[in-house]
Structures are given as C-alpha cells and as structure tokens.
Short mmCIF file of C-alpha atoms in Angstrom, two decimals:
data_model
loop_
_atom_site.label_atom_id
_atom_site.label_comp_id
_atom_site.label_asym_id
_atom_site.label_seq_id
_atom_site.Cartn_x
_atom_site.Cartn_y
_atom_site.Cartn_z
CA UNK A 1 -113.35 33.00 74.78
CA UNK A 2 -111.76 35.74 72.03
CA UNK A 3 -109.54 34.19 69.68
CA UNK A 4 -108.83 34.42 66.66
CA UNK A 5 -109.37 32.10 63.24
CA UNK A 6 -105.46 31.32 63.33
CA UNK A 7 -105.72 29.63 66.68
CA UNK A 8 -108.66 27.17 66.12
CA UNK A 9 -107.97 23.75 66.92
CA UNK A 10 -107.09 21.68 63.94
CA UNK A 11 -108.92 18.75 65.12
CA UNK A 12 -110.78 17.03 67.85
CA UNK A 13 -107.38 14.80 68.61
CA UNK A 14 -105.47 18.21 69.54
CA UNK A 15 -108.28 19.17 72.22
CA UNK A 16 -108.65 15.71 73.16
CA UNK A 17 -104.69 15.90 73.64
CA UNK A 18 -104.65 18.85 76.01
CA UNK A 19 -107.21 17.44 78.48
CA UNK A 20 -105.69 13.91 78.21
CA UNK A 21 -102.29 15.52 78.97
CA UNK A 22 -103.17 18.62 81.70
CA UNK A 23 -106.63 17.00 83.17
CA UNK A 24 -106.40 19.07 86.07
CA UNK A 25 -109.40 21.84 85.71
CA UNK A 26 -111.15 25.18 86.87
CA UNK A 27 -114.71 24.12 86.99
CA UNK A 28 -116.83 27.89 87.34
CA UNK A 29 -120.63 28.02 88.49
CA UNK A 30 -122.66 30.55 88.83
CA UNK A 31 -124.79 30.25 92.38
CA UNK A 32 -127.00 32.38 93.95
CA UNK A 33 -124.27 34.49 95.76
CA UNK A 34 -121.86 34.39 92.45
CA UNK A 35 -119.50 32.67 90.54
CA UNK A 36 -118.04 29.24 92.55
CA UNK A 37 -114.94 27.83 91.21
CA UNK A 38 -113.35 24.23 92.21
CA UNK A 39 -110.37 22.64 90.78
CA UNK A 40 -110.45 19.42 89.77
CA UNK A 41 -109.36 16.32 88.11
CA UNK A 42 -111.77 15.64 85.01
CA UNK A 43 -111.66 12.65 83.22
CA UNK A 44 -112.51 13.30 78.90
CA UNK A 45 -114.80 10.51 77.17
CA UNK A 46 -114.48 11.76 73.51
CA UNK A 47 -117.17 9.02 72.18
CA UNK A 48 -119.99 9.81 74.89
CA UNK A 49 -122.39 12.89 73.04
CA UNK A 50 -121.66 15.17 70.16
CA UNK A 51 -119.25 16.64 72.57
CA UNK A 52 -117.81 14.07 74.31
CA UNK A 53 -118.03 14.22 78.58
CA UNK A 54 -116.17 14.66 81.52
CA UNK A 55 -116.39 13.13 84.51
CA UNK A 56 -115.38 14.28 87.80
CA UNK A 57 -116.08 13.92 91.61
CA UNK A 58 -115.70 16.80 94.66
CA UNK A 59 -116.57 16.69 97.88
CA UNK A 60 -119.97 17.08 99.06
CA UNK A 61 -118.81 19.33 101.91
CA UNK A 62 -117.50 21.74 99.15
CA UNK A 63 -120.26 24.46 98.74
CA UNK A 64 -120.02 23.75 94.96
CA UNK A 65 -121.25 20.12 95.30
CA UNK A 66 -124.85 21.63 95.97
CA UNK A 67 -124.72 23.49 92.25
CA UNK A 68 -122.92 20.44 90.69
CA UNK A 69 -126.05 18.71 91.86
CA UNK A 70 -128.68 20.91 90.74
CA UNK A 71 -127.45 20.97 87.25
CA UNK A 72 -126.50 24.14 86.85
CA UNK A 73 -124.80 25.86 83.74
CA UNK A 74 -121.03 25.15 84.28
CA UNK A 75 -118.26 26.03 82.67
CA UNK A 76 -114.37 23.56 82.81
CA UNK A 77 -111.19 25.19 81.85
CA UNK A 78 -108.27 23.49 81.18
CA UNK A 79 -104.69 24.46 80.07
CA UNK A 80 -102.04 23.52 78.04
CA UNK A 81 -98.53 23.95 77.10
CA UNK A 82 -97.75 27.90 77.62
CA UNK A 83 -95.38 30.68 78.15
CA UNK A 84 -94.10 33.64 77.76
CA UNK A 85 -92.40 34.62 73.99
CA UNK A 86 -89.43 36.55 74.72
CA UNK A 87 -88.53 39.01 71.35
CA UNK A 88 -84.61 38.68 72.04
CA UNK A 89 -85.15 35.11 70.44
CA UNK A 90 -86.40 36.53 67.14
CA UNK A 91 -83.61 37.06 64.42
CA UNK A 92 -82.78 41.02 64.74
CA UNK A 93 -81.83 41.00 60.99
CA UNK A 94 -83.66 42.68 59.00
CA UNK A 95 -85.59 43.95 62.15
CA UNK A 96 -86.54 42.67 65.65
CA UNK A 97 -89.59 44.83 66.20
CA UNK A 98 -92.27 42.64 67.50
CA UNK A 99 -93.36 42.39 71.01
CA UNK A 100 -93.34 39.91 73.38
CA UNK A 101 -96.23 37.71 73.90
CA UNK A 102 -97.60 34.60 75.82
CA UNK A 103 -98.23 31.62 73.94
CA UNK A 104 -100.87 28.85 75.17
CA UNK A 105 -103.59 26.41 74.93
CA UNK A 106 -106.70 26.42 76.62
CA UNK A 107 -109.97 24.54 76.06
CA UNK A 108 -113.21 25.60 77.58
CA UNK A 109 -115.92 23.12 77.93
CA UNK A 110 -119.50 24.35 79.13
CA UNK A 111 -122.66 22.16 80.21
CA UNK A 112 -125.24 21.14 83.03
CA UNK A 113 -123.77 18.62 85.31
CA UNK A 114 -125.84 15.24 86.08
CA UNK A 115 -124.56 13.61 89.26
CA UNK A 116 -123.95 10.27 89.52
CA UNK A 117 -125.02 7.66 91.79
CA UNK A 118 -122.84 5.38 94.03
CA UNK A 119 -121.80 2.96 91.55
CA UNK A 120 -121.56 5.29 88.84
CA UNK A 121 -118.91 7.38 91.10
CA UNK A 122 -117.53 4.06 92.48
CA UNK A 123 -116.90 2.86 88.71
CA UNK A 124 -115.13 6.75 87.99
CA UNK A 125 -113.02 6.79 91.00
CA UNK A 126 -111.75 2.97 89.66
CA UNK A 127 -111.04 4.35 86.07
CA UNK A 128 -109.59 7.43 87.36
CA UNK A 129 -107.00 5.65 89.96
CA UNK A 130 -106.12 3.38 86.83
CA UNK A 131 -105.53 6.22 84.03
CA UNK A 132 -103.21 7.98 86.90
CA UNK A 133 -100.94 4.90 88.24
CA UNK A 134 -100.53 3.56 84.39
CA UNK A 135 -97.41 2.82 83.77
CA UNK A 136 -95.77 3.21 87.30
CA UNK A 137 -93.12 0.92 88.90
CA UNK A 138 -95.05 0.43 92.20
CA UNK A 139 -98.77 1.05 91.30
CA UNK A 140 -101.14 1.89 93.64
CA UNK A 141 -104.62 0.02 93.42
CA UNK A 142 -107.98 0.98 94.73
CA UNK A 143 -108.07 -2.53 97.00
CA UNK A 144 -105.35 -1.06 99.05
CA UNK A 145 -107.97 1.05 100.73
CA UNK A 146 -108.83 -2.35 101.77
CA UNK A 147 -112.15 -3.75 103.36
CA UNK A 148 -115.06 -0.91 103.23
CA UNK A 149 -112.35 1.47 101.97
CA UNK A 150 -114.27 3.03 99.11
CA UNK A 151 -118.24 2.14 100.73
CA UNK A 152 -117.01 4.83 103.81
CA UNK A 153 -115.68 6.97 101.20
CA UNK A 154 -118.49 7.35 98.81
CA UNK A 155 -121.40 9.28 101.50
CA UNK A 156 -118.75 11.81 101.06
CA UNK A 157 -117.99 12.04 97.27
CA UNK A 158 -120.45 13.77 94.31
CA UNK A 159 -119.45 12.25 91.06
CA UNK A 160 -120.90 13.69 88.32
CA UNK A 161 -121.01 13.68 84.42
CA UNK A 162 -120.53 16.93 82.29
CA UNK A 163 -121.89 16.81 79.06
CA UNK A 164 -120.43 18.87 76.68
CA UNK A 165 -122.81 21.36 75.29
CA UNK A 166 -120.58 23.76 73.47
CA UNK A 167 -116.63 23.12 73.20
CA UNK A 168 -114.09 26.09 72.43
CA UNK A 169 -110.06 26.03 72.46
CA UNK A 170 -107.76 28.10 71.38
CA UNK A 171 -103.93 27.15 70.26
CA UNK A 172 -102.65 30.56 70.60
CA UNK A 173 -98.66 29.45 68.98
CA UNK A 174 -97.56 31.95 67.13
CA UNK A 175 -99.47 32.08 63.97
CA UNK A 176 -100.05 35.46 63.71
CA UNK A 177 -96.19 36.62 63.97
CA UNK A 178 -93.80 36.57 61.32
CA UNK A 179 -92.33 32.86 60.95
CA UNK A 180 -88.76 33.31 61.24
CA UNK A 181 -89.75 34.69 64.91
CA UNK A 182 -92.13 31.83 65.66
CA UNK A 183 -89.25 29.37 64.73
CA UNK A 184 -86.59 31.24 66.13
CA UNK A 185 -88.82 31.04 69.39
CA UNK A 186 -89.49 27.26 68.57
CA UNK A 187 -85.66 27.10 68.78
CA UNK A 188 -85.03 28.94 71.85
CA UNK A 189 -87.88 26.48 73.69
CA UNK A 190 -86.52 22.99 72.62
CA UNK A 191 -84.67 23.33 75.53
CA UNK A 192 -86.19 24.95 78.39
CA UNK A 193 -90.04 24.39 77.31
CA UNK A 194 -89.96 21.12 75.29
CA UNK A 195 -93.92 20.78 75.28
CA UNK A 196 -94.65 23.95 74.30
CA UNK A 197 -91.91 24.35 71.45
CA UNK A 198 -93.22 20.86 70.00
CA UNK A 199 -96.92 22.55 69.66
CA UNK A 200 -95.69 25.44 68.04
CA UNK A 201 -93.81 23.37 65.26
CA UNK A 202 -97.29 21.81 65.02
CA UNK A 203 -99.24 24.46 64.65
CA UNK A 204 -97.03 26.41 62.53
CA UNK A 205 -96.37 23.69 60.46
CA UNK A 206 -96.61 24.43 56.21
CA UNK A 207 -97.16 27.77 56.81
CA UNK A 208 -95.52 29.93 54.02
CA UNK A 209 -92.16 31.30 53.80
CA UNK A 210 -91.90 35.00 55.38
#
C-alpha cells in the first residue's frame, strides 16, 4: 500500500481501533484462475503473534473456502472513517488554492490462513455472536438456535485463523495540507461526519502553527 511517512499509524491501539470499530473485511486470494475476494466479518486478537490474528469463518460452498484451507497467501482489508475533503471548507483568506481530496483509514493485514476445526470454529462463532449483541436491549444468544442448532451448522462453516505476517495502515487525515484547511475541514465534519472529523483532530493533533 503507497503512503506516505505522515500517515503511519501512531500506534498499535489506532489500528487495533479501526478493525475493532469497522470489522467487516475484503479478504483477497490469489487461486489458480486469479484473485478471489470474500467479505467478511474478522474478529482482531492483538495478543496472539507478533502481529496479532484474525479470525473468521465463510462458507465452505464459497469457492474461496478451498484456498482459505490450503493456506494460501491472503491478504484482509479493512476501512475506516473516510470521505471526501471538499476545498470550499478551507479559509479563502489569504488563498483557497488546494484541491480536494479523500481522507481515510485503511489497514491491510497479509498471512497464510490455518483452518480451524469444529470446536475451534464452534468457540469463534460463540465469541463473535457475543462481541456483536454486547450491549443490546434484547440480545440474541447462540442457544436460541436451540437443540443441534450450531452441530447442523458447522459441516457447513470453515473457520479459520489469520496470522498476521506483515501489518500496514495508513491514516491518510490531512497531514500533508496546510492546517488551517485540515481544521477548517475538521470543522465542517463535526457535523455531518463525526467519526471522521474526530480522527483528523487526532492525527493532526500538535502539529505546528501554519
């Protein structure tokens, strides 16, 4: 992924923070007949390898369950808080001649996925169904599925473990622009793009004066 040395991540809690928050993911392998791509939920273990791991399940009909399974070089890609930088929110005194842009987050995660047996997928699909319902009114539990629910389920299901080999992000918020247009975009987004704006004011934060 290109990038620059302004948008590296300032710590592991920031790229923790974007898969935690947006764990929906492209997961890309390349087959035999070319590049496969799946979305999925993927579940970040920050403690398990110099990497940390994801965890994830798909479908053993799905095509890509047969790569998952032989271990082949994959790649996840997940996405934060973006949009697009509109220059009629930069101050036009002394001059308003910067472009627009597109400002985002994205973390790329690449490794050799090691499927997971029934128990091992059993004990994911239980922490994954927890993590999601958190905090709900009316939670929905994995008994519900009641008697055999999950044992006819799992024939069905590859879980699998990612391993993170090599980790790159990128926290493209306006670092490289002049800050009195990064804040006056930071201003214009508090109320339309509340997520976003709040990353910006992170990442820009103790920069210098323009």
């Amino acid at each position: 992924m290109y990038t620059k040395p302004e948008f590296a991540a300032p710590s592991s809690t920031d790229i923790a923070q974007v898969i935690a928050e947006a764990p929906f993911a492209t997961l890309v392998t390349h087959g035999p007949d070319g590049l496969v791509a799946t979305h999925l939920i993927m579940l970040f273990e920050p403690d398990r390898g110099p990497n940390g791991t994801l965890v994830s399940h798909l479908a053993l009909a799905n095509p890509h369950a047969a790569l998952v399974a032989e271990g082949r070089e994959t790649l996840a890609i997940f996405s934060g808080p973006h949009g697009y930088i509109s220059s009629s929110w930069y101050p036009a005194e002394p001059v308003r001649d910067s472009a627009p842009t597109w400002n985002y987050a994205a973390v790329h995660c690449r490794g050799r996925p090691v499927p997971l047996d029934d128990r091992g997928t059993a004990r994911h699909l239980l922490t994954l169904v927890e993590r999601m319902e958190q905090g709900r009114p009316e939670r929905w539990r994995m008994r519900e599925l009641g008697p055999g629910g999950m044992e006819r389920r799992l024939p069905h299901i590859l879980g699998f473990d990612l391993p993170i080999e090599r980790l790159d992000a990128k926290f493209k918020m306006g670092q490289d622009e002049r800050l009195r247009d990064t804040r006056g975009a930071i201003t214009a987004l508090e109320a339309s793009d509340p997520p976003l704006a709040a990353m910006m004011a992170r990442h820009n934060a103790g920069r210098e004066t323009d």
